[in-house]
């Protein structure tokens, strides 16, 4: 599948700080998704984006579908200790040859200290 | 809904033994995916099914891996013979409609081959 480049690889912040992470691709995507994985569990969907330029919020989380359709951003405002986990971006390529499977980034590991 | 159910949660086996991982997707979901997660490679798609039919198995590492979906409510991933490099967390996920609405992941099976 198409490789997604996710950054940063890890973040270590204090409670109350805002967090930003992003995901880029060399090809165009039709759908962008953001997942969170906690230890011992599978990834859980946080936000789904379907149109270029779309900005969607889920509580303190906000994600955007880049206008080039090759990137997406996730912001977490006023972080709290329970935000700890690995955040994955995932996308559905527009290339019909890529099938119907989501491609995943390698994740951003977030640690929040009280 | 109970979500995607995987069993066992943990499996420790000796090299050369056969391992079978099981998955029950969410009722009504017509796509089922098997992923493998390691620190080095992140989430890798192994195979996916649509309406019980394997669509893309290009991610299956080698002939030692096989997957079946005999009906809409059950799938297996088998490794025979197992090797230490197969140690990973294996996730099953299911979805509607090409994954546009995201996948629902199971809690995973942590496989250790010694």
PDB file of C-alpha atoms in Angstrom:
ATOM      1  CA  UNK A   1       0.000   0.000   0.000  1.00  0.00           C
ATOM      2  CA  UNK A   2       0.884   3.682  -0.120  1.00  0.00           C
ATOM      3  CA  UNK A   3       3.282   4.724   2.606  1.00  0.00           C
ATOM      4  CA  UNK A   4       2.054   7.294   5.121  1.00  0.00           C
ATOM      5  CA  UNK A   5       4.653   9.404   6.885  1.00  0.00           C
ATOM      6  CA  UNK A   6       3.523  10.332  10.355  1.00  0.00           C
ATOM      7  CA  UNK A   7       5.290  12.818  12.607  1.00  0.00           C
ATOM      8  CA  UNK A   8       6.467  13.291  15.190  1.00  0.00           C
ATOM      9  CA  UNK A   9       7.316   9.725  16.133  1.00  0.00           C
ATOM     10  CA  UNK A  10       6.862  10.511  19.830  1.00  0.00           C
ATOM     11  CA  UNK A  11       5.916  13.391  22.086  1.00  0.00           C
ATOM     12  CA  UNK A  12       6.473  13.934  25.783  1.00  0.00           C
ATOM     13  CA  UNK A  13       4.424  16.854  27.130  1.00  0.00           C
ATOM     14  CA  UNK A  14       2.983  18.302  30.292  1.00  0.00           C
ATOM     15  CA  UNK A  15      -0.677  18.170  31.170  1.00  0.00           C
ATOM     16  CA  UNK A  16      -2.508  21.187  29.786  1.00  0.00           C
ATOM     17  CA  UNK A  17      -0.322  21.623  26.718  1.00  0.00           C
ATOM     18  CA  UNK A  18      -1.699  21.452  23.184  1.00  0.00           C
ATOM     19  CA  UNK A  19      -0.490  18.724  20.819  1.00  0.00           C
ATOM     20  CA  UNK A  20      -0.149  18.688  17.035  1.00  0.00           C
ATOM     21  CA  UNK A  21       0.724  15.786  14.791  1.00  0.00           C
ATOM     22  CA  UNK A  22       0.483  15.221  11.066  1.00  0.00           C
ATOM     23  CA  UNK A  23       0.489  12.644   8.363  1.00  0.00           C
ATOM     24  CA  UNK A  24       1.594  12.984   4.747  1.00  0.00           C
ATOM     25  CA  UNK A  25       1.466  10.863   1.637  1.00  0.00           C
ATOM     26  CA  UNK A  26       2.964  11.033  -1.818  1.00  0.00           C
ATOM     27  CA  UNK A  27      -0.409  10.213  -3.369  1.00  0.00           C
ATOM     28  CA  UNK A  28      -3.963  11.465  -3.088  1.00  0.00           C
ATOM     29  CA  UNK A  29      -6.314  10.019  -0.508  1.00  0.00           C
ATOM     30  CA  UNK A  30     -10.117  10.013  -0.492  1.00  0.00           C
ATOM     31  CA  UNK A  31     -10.523   9.455   3.211  1.00  0.00           C
ATOM     32  CA  UNK A  32      -8.407  10.239   6.245  1.00  0.00           C
ATOM     33  CA  UNK A  33      -8.947   8.671   9.637  1.00  0.00           C
ATOM     34  CA  UNK A  34      -7.321   9.102  13.028  1.00  0.00           C
ATOM     35  CA  UNK A  35      -7.116   6.292  15.566  1.00  0.00           C
ATOM     36  CA  UNK A  36      -5.880   6.008  19.150  1.00  0.00           C
ATOM     37  CA  UNK A  37      -4.413   2.827  20.584  1.00  0.00           C
ATOM     38  CA  UNK A  38      -4.021   2.214  24.300  1.00  0.00           C
ATOM     39  CA  UNK A  39      -1.817  -0.536  25.744  1.00  0.00           C
ATOM     40  CA  UNK A  40      -3.213  -4.004  25.261  1.00  0.00           C
ATOM     41  CA  UNK A  41      -6.043  -2.864  23.014  1.00  0.00           C
ATOM     42  CA  UNK A  42      -6.756  -2.400  19.350  1.00  0.00           C
ATOM     43  CA  UNK A  43      -6.881   1.023  17.693  1.00  0.00           C
ATOM     44  CA  UNK A  44     -10.103   2.952  18.235  1.00  0.00           C
ATOM     45  CA  UNK A  45     -11.459   5.405  15.674  1.00  0.00           C
ATOM     46  CA  UNK A  46     -11.371   9.048  16.809  1.00  0.00           C
ATOM     47  CA  UNK A  47     -12.215  11.113  13.738  1.00  0.00           C
ATOM     48  CA  UNK A  48     -13.029  10.434  10.080  1.00  0.00           C
ATOM     49  CA  UNK A  49     -12.573  12.993   7.288  1.00  0.00           C
ATOM     50  CA  UNK A  50     -14.054  12.691   3.811  1.00  0.00           C
ATOM     51  CA  UNK A  51     -13.513  15.972   1.945  1.00  0.00           C
ATOM     52  CA  UNK A  52     -10.497  18.126   1.199  1.00  0.00           C
ATOM     53  CA  UNK A  53     -10.387  21.043   3.611  1.00  0.00           C
ATOM     54  CA  UNK A  54     -12.788  19.409   6.048  1.00  0.00           C
ATOM     55  CA  UNK A  55     -12.240  20.310   9.696  1.00  0.00           C
ATOM     56  CA  UNK A  56     -13.870  18.032  12.270  1.00  0.00           C
ATOM     57  CA  UNK A  57     -13.828  18.074  16.067  1.00  0.00           C
ATOM     58  CA  UNK A  58     -14.424  15.397  18.660  1.00  0.00           C
ATOM     59  CA  UNK A  59     -14.253  17.035  22.084  1.00  0.00           C
ATOM     60  CA  UNK A  60     -10.733  18.367  22.569  1.00  0.00           C
ATOM     61  CA  UNK A  61      -9.584  16.710  19.343  1.00  0.00           C
ATOM     62  CA  UNK A  62      -9.649  18.480  15.981  1.00  0.00           C
ATOM     63  CA  UNK A  63      -8.543  16.977  12.681  1.00  0.00           C
ATOM     64  CA  UNK A  64      -8.252  18.426   9.208  1.00  0.00           C
ATOM     65  CA  UNK A  65      -8.193  16.911   5.734  1.00  0.00           C
ATOM     66  CA  UNK A  66      -5.484  18.798   3.847  1.00  0.00           C
ATOM     67  CA  UNK A  67      -6.563  20.694   0.744  1.00  0.00           C
ATOM     68  CA  UNK A  68      -3.972  18.881  -1.382  1.00  0.00           C
ATOM     69  CA  UNK A  69      -5.577  15.591  -0.241  1.00  0.00           C
ATOM     70  CA  UNK A  70      -2.076  14.366   0.569  1.00  0.00           C
ATOM     71  CA  UNK A  71      -2.011  15.217   4.245  1.00  0.00           C
ATOM     72  CA  UNK A  72      -3.973  15.423   7.455  1.00  0.00           C
ATOM     73  CA  UNK A  73      -3.467  16.974  10.871  1.00  0.00           C
ATOM     74  CA  UNK A  74      -4.633  16.131  14.373  1.00  0.00           C
ATOM     75  CA  UNK A  75      -4.625  18.575  17.249  1.00  0.00           C
ATOM     76  CA  UNK A  76      -5.348  17.850  20.893  1.00  0.00           C
ATOM     77  CA  UNK A  77      -6.057  20.841  23.089  1.00  0.00           C
ATOM     78  CA  UNK A  78      -5.411  21.040  26.838  1.00  0.00           C
ATOM     79  CA  UNK A  79      -3.976  17.527  27.093  1.00  0.00           C
ATOM     80  CA  UNK A  80      -4.776  15.333  30.089  1.00  0.00           C
ATOM     81  CA  UNK A  81      -3.050  12.157  31.356  1.00  0.00           C
ATOM     82  CA  UNK A  82      -5.666   9.886  29.759  1.00  0.00           C
ATOM     83  CA  UNK A  83      -4.625  11.174  26.324  1.00  0.00           C
ATOM     84  CA  UNK A  84      -1.591   8.880  26.612  1.00  0.00           C
ATOM     85  CA  UNK A  85      -1.419   6.364  23.796  1.00  0.00           C
ATOM     86  CA  UNK A  86      -0.348   5.879  20.215  1.00  0.00           C
ATOM     87  CA  UNK A  87      -2.155   7.925  17.591  1.00  0.00           C
ATOM     88  CA  UNK A  88      -2.350   6.529  14.083  1.00  0.00           C
ATOM     89  CA  UNK A  89      -3.370   8.181  10.883  1.00  0.00           C
ATOM     90  CA  UNK A  90      -4.940   6.027   8.206  1.00  0.00           C
ATOM     91  CA  UNK A  91      -6.089   6.737   4.695  1.00  0.00           C
ATOM     92  CA  UNK A  92      -8.014   5.252   1.821  1.00  0.00           C
ATOM     93  CA  UNK A  93      -6.112   5.954  -1.422  1.00  0.00           C
ATOM     94  CA  UNK A  94      -7.954   7.292  -4.433  1.00  0.00           C
ATOM     95  CA  UNK A  95      -5.944   4.983  -6.676  1.00  0.00           C
ATOM     96  CA  UNK A  96      -8.314   2.163  -7.640  1.00  0.00           C
ATOM     97  CA  UNK A  97      -5.370  -0.205  -7.956  1.00  0.00           C
ATOM     98  CA  UNK A  98      -4.759   0.020  -4.239  1.00  0.00           C
ATOM     99  CA  UNK A  99      -7.892  -1.905  -3.359  1.00  0.00           C
ATOM    100  CA  UNK A 100     -10.116  -1.216  -0.436  1.00  0.00           C
ATOM    101  CA  UNK A 101      -7.728  -1.515   2.478  1.00  0.00           C
ATOM    102  CA  UNK A 102      -6.693   1.377   4.685  1.00  0.00           C
ATOM    103  CA  UNK A 103      -3.035   2.327   4.845  1.00  0.00           C
ATOM    104  CA  UNK A 104      -1.721   3.196   8.310  1.00  0.00           C
ATOM    105  CA  UNK A 105       1.047   5.476   9.494  1.00  0.00           C
ATOM    106  CA  UNK A 106       3.552   4.178  12.036  1.00  0.00           C
ATOM    107  CA  UNK A 107       2.009   6.174  14.832  1.00  0.00           C
ATOM    108  CA  UNK A 108       2.822   9.022  17.190  1.00  0.00           C
ATOM    109  CA  UNK A 109       3.425   7.928  20.770  1.00  0.00           C
ATOM    110  CA  UNK A 110       2.105  10.516  23.218  1.00  0.00           C
ATOM    111  CA  UNK A 111       3.134  10.692  26.855  1.00  0.00           C
ATOM    112  CA  UNK A 112       1.524  13.253  29.183  1.00  0.00           C
ATOM    113  CA  UNK A 113       2.934  14.043  32.601  1.00  0.00           C
ATOM    114  CA  UNK A 114       0.639  15.425  35.330  1.00  0.00           C
TER     115      UNK A 114
ATOM    116  CA  UNK B   1     -22.910  -4.929  20.010  1.00  0.00           C
ATOM    117  CA  UNK B   2     -19.977  -6.885  21.437  1.00  0.00           C
ATOM    118  CA  UNK B   3     -17.566  -5.532  18.847  1.00  0.00           C
ATOM    119  CA  UNK B   4     -14.938  -7.588  17.053  1.00  0.00           C
ATOM    120  CA  UNK B   5     -14.006 -10.575  19.175  1.00  0.00           C
ATOM    121  CA  UNK B   6     -10.616 -12.235  18.913  1.00  0.00           C
ATOM    122  CA  UNK B   7      -9.293 -15.313  20.627  1.00  0.00           C
ATOM    123  CA  UNK B   8      -7.056 -16.165  22.259  1.00  0.00           C
ATOM    124  CA  UNK B   9      -5.795 -12.882  23.763  1.00  0.00           C
ATOM    125  CA  UNK B  10      -2.363 -14.367  24.355  1.00  0.00           C
ATOM    126  CA  UNK B  11      -0.637 -17.347  22.783  1.00  0.00           C
ATOM    127  CA  UNK B  12       2.785 -18.716  23.608  1.00  0.00           C
ATOM    128  CA  UNK B  13       3.976 -21.583  21.469  1.00  0.00           C
ATOM    129  CA  UNK B  14       7.132 -23.384  20.536  1.00  0.00           C
ATOM    130  CA  UNK B  15       8.782 -22.935  17.180  1.00  0.00           C
ATOM    131  CA  UNK B  16       7.412 -25.382  14.655  1.00  0.00           C
ATOM    132  CA  UNK B  17       3.969 -25.657  16.202  1.00  0.00           C
ATOM    133  CA  UNK B  18       0.747 -24.728  14.438  1.00  0.00           C
ATOM    134  CA  UNK B  19      -1.046 -21.631  15.659  1.00  0.00           C
ATOM    135  CA  UNK B  20      -4.653 -20.696  14.922  1.00  0.00           C
ATOM    136  CA  UNK B  21      -6.038 -17.255  15.654  1.00  0.00           C
ATOM    137  CA  UNK B  22      -9.775 -16.643  15.592  1.00  0.00           C
ATOM    138  CA  UNK B  23     -11.990 -13.681  14.854  1.00  0.00           C
ATOM    139  CA  UNK B  24     -15.692 -12.915  15.016  1.00  0.00           C
ATOM    140  CA  UNK B  25     -16.530  -9.706  13.132  1.00  0.00           C
ATOM    141  CA  UNK B  26     -19.354  -7.323  13.911  1.00  0.00           C
ATOM    142  CA  UNK B  27     -22.623  -8.653  12.559  1.00  0.00           C
ATOM    143  CA  UNK B  28     -23.499  -7.026   9.235  1.00  0.00           C
ATOM    144  CA  UNK B  29     -19.971  -5.907   8.406  1.00  0.00           C
ATOM    145  CA  UNK B  30     -19.020  -7.229   5.000  1.00  0.00           C
ATOM    146  CA  UNK B  31     -15.265  -6.571   5.138  1.00  0.00           C
ATOM    147  CA  UNK B  32     -12.819  -8.385   7.413  1.00  0.00           C
ATOM    148  CA  UNK B  33      -9.135  -7.565   7.729  1.00  0.00           C
ATOM    149  CA  UNK B  34      -6.177  -9.254   9.400  1.00  0.00           C
ATOM    150  CA  UNK B  35      -3.307  -7.003  10.478  1.00  0.00           C
ATOM    151  CA  UNK B  36      -0.006  -7.708  12.197  1.00  0.00           C
ATOM    152  CA  UNK B  37       1.605  -5.119  14.476  1.00  0.00           C
ATOM    153  CA  UNK B  38       5.274  -4.998  15.434  1.00  0.00           C
ATOM    154  CA  UNK B  39       7.460  -2.221  16.789  1.00  0.00           C
ATOM    155  CA  UNK B  40       9.624  -2.234  13.674  1.00  0.00           C
ATOM    156  CA  UNK B  41       6.976  -2.366  10.971  1.00  0.00           C
ATOM    157  CA  UNK B  42       3.870  -0.932  12.607  1.00  0.00           C
ATOM    158  CA  UNK B  43       0.484  -2.161  11.365  1.00  0.00           C
ATOM    159  CA  UNK B  44       0.784  -4.368   8.300  1.00  0.00           C
ATOM    160  CA  UNK B  45      -2.177  -5.641   6.336  1.00  0.00           C
ATOM    161  CA  UNK B  46      -1.969  -9.396   5.857  1.00  0.00           C
ATOM    162  CA  UNK B  47      -5.211 -10.203   4.051  1.00  0.00           C
ATOM    163  CA  UNK B  48      -8.752  -8.981   3.702  1.00  0.00           C
ATOM    164  CA  UNK B  49     -12.095 -10.503   2.788  1.00  0.00           C
ATOM    165  CA  UNK B  50     -15.245  -9.083   1.265  1.00  0.00           C
ATOM    166  CA  UNK B  51     -18.409 -11.115   1.758  1.00  0.00           C
ATOM    167  CA  UNK B  52     -16.276 -14.048   2.929  1.00  0.00           C
ATOM    168  CA  UNK B  53     -14.142 -14.043  -0.238  1.00  0.00           C
ATOM    169  CA  UNK B  54     -10.391 -13.275   0.031  1.00  0.00           C
ATOM    170  CA  UNK B  55      -9.702 -10.153  -2.003  1.00  0.00           C
ATOM    171  CA  UNK B  56      -6.055  -9.324  -1.390  1.00  0.00           C
ATOM    172  CA  UNK B  57      -3.596 -11.654   0.313  1.00  0.00           C
ATOM    173  CA  UNK B  58      -0.448  -9.964  -0.970  1.00  0.00           C
ATOM    174  CA  UNK B  59       0.531  -9.065   2.578  1.00  0.00           C
ATOM    175  CA  UNK B  60       0.691 -12.657   3.767  1.00  0.00           C
ATOM    176  CA  UNK B  61       4.385 -13.172   4.526  1.00  0.00           C
ATOM    177  CA  UNK B  62       4.795 -16.651   3.056  1.00  0.00           C
ATOM    178  CA  UNK B  63       3.135 -19.980   2.556  1.00  0.00           C
ATOM    179  CA  UNK B  64       3.259 -20.706   6.255  1.00  0.00           C
ATOM    180  CA  UNK B  65       0.385 -18.244   6.700  1.00  0.00           C
ATOM    181  CA  UNK B  66      -3.164 -19.014   5.630  1.00  0.00           C
ATOM    182  CA  UNK B  67      -6.534 -17.428   6.354  1.00  0.00           C
ATOM    183  CA  UNK B  68     -10.092 -18.583   5.903  1.00  0.00           C
ATOM    184  CA  UNK B  69     -13.536 -17.133   6.311  1.00  0.00           C
ATOM    185  CA  UNK B  70     -16.015 -20.027   6.113  1.00  0.00           C
ATOM    186  CA  UNK B  71     -18.982 -17.794   6.944  1.00  0.00           C
ATOM    187  CA  UNK B  72     -19.872 -14.189   7.688  1.00  0.00           C
ATOM    188  CA  UNK B  73     -19.338 -14.552  11.419  1.00  0.00           C
ATOM    189  CA  UNK B  74     -15.987 -16.309  11.666  1.00  0.00           C
ATOM    190  CA  UNK B  75     -12.450 -16.133  10.325  1.00  0.00           C
ATOM    191  CA  UNK B  76      -9.184 -17.855  11.175  1.00  0.00           C
ATOM    192  CA  UNK B  77      -5.550 -17.034  10.597  1.00  0.00           C
ATOM    193  CA  UNK B  78      -3.256 -20.031  10.755  1.00  0.00           C
ATOM    194  CA  UNK B  79       0.525 -20.185  10.946  1.00  0.00           C
ATOM    195  CA  UNK B  80       2.130 -23.551  10.278  1.00  0.00           C
ATOM    196  CA  UNK B  81       4.910 -24.036  11.201  1.00  0.00           C
ATOM    197  CA  UNK B  82       5.416 -21.040  13.474  1.00  0.00           C
ATOM    198  CA  UNK B  83       8.779 -19.278  13.794  1.00  0.00           C
ATOM    199  CA  UNK B  84      10.107 -16.797  16.397  1.00  0.00           C
ATOM    200  CA  UNK B  85       9.932 -13.959  13.842  1.00  0.00           C
ATOM    201  CA  UNK B  86       6.165 -14.439  13.734  1.00  0.00           C
ATOM    202  CA  UNK B  87       5.952 -13.026  17.256  1.00  0.00           C
ATOM    203  CA  UNK B  88       3.677  -9.976  17.062  1.00  0.00           C
ATOM    204  CA  UNK B  89       0.208  -8.727  17.909  1.00  0.00           C
ATOM    205  CA  UNK B  90      -2.335  -9.866  15.356  1.00  0.00           C
ATOM    206  CA  UNK B  91      -5.460  -7.762  14.918  1.00  0.00           C
ATOM    207  CA  UNK B  92      -8.695  -8.552  13.211  1.00  0.00           C
ATOM    208  CA  UNK B  93     -10.910  -5.670  12.079  1.00  0.00           C
ATOM    209  CA  UNK B  94     -14.231  -5.412  10.304  1.00  0.00           C
ATOM    210  CA  UNK B  95     -16.003  -2.652   8.427  1.00  0.00           C
ATOM    211  CA  UNK B  96     -18.813  -1.621   6.165  1.00  0.00           C
ATOM    212  CA  UNK B  97     -18.404  -0.097   2.728  1.00  0.00           C
ATOM    213  CA  UNK B  98     -14.726  -0.101   1.747  1.00  0.00           C
ATOM    214  CA  UNK B  99     -13.535   1.115   5.118  1.00  0.00           C
ATOM    215  CA  UNK B 100     -14.734   4.636   4.442  1.00  0.00           C
ATOM    216  CA  UNK B 101     -16.264   4.750   7.885  1.00  0.00           C
ATOM    217  CA  UNK B 102     -13.254   3.266   9.513  1.00  0.00           C
ATOM    218  CA  UNK B 103     -12.542  -0.163  10.816  1.00  0.00           C
ATOM    219  CA  UNK B 104     -13.519  -1.571  14.174  1.00  0.00           C
ATOM    220  CA  UNK B 105     -10.594  -3.482  15.594  1.00  0.00           C
ATOM    221  CA  UNK B 106     -10.581  -6.376  17.993  1.00  0.00           C
ATOM    222  CA  UNK B 107      -8.362  -6.360  21.060  1.00  0.00           C
ATOM    223  CA  UNK B 108      -5.731  -8.440  19.294  1.00  0.00           C
ATOM    224  CA  UNK B 109      -3.876 -11.682  19.934  1.00  0.00           C
ATOM    225  CA  UNK B 110      -0.366 -11.346  21.295  1.00  0.00           C
ATOM    226  CA  UNK B 111       1.627 -14.234  19.817  1.00  0.00           C
ATOM    227  CA  UNK B 112       4.976 -15.268  21.217  1.00  0.00           C
ATOM    228  CA  UNK B 113       6.907 -18.027  19.471  1.00  0.00           C
ATOM    229  CA  UNK B 114       9.826 -19.354  21.487  1.00  0.00           C
TER     230      UNK B 114
END
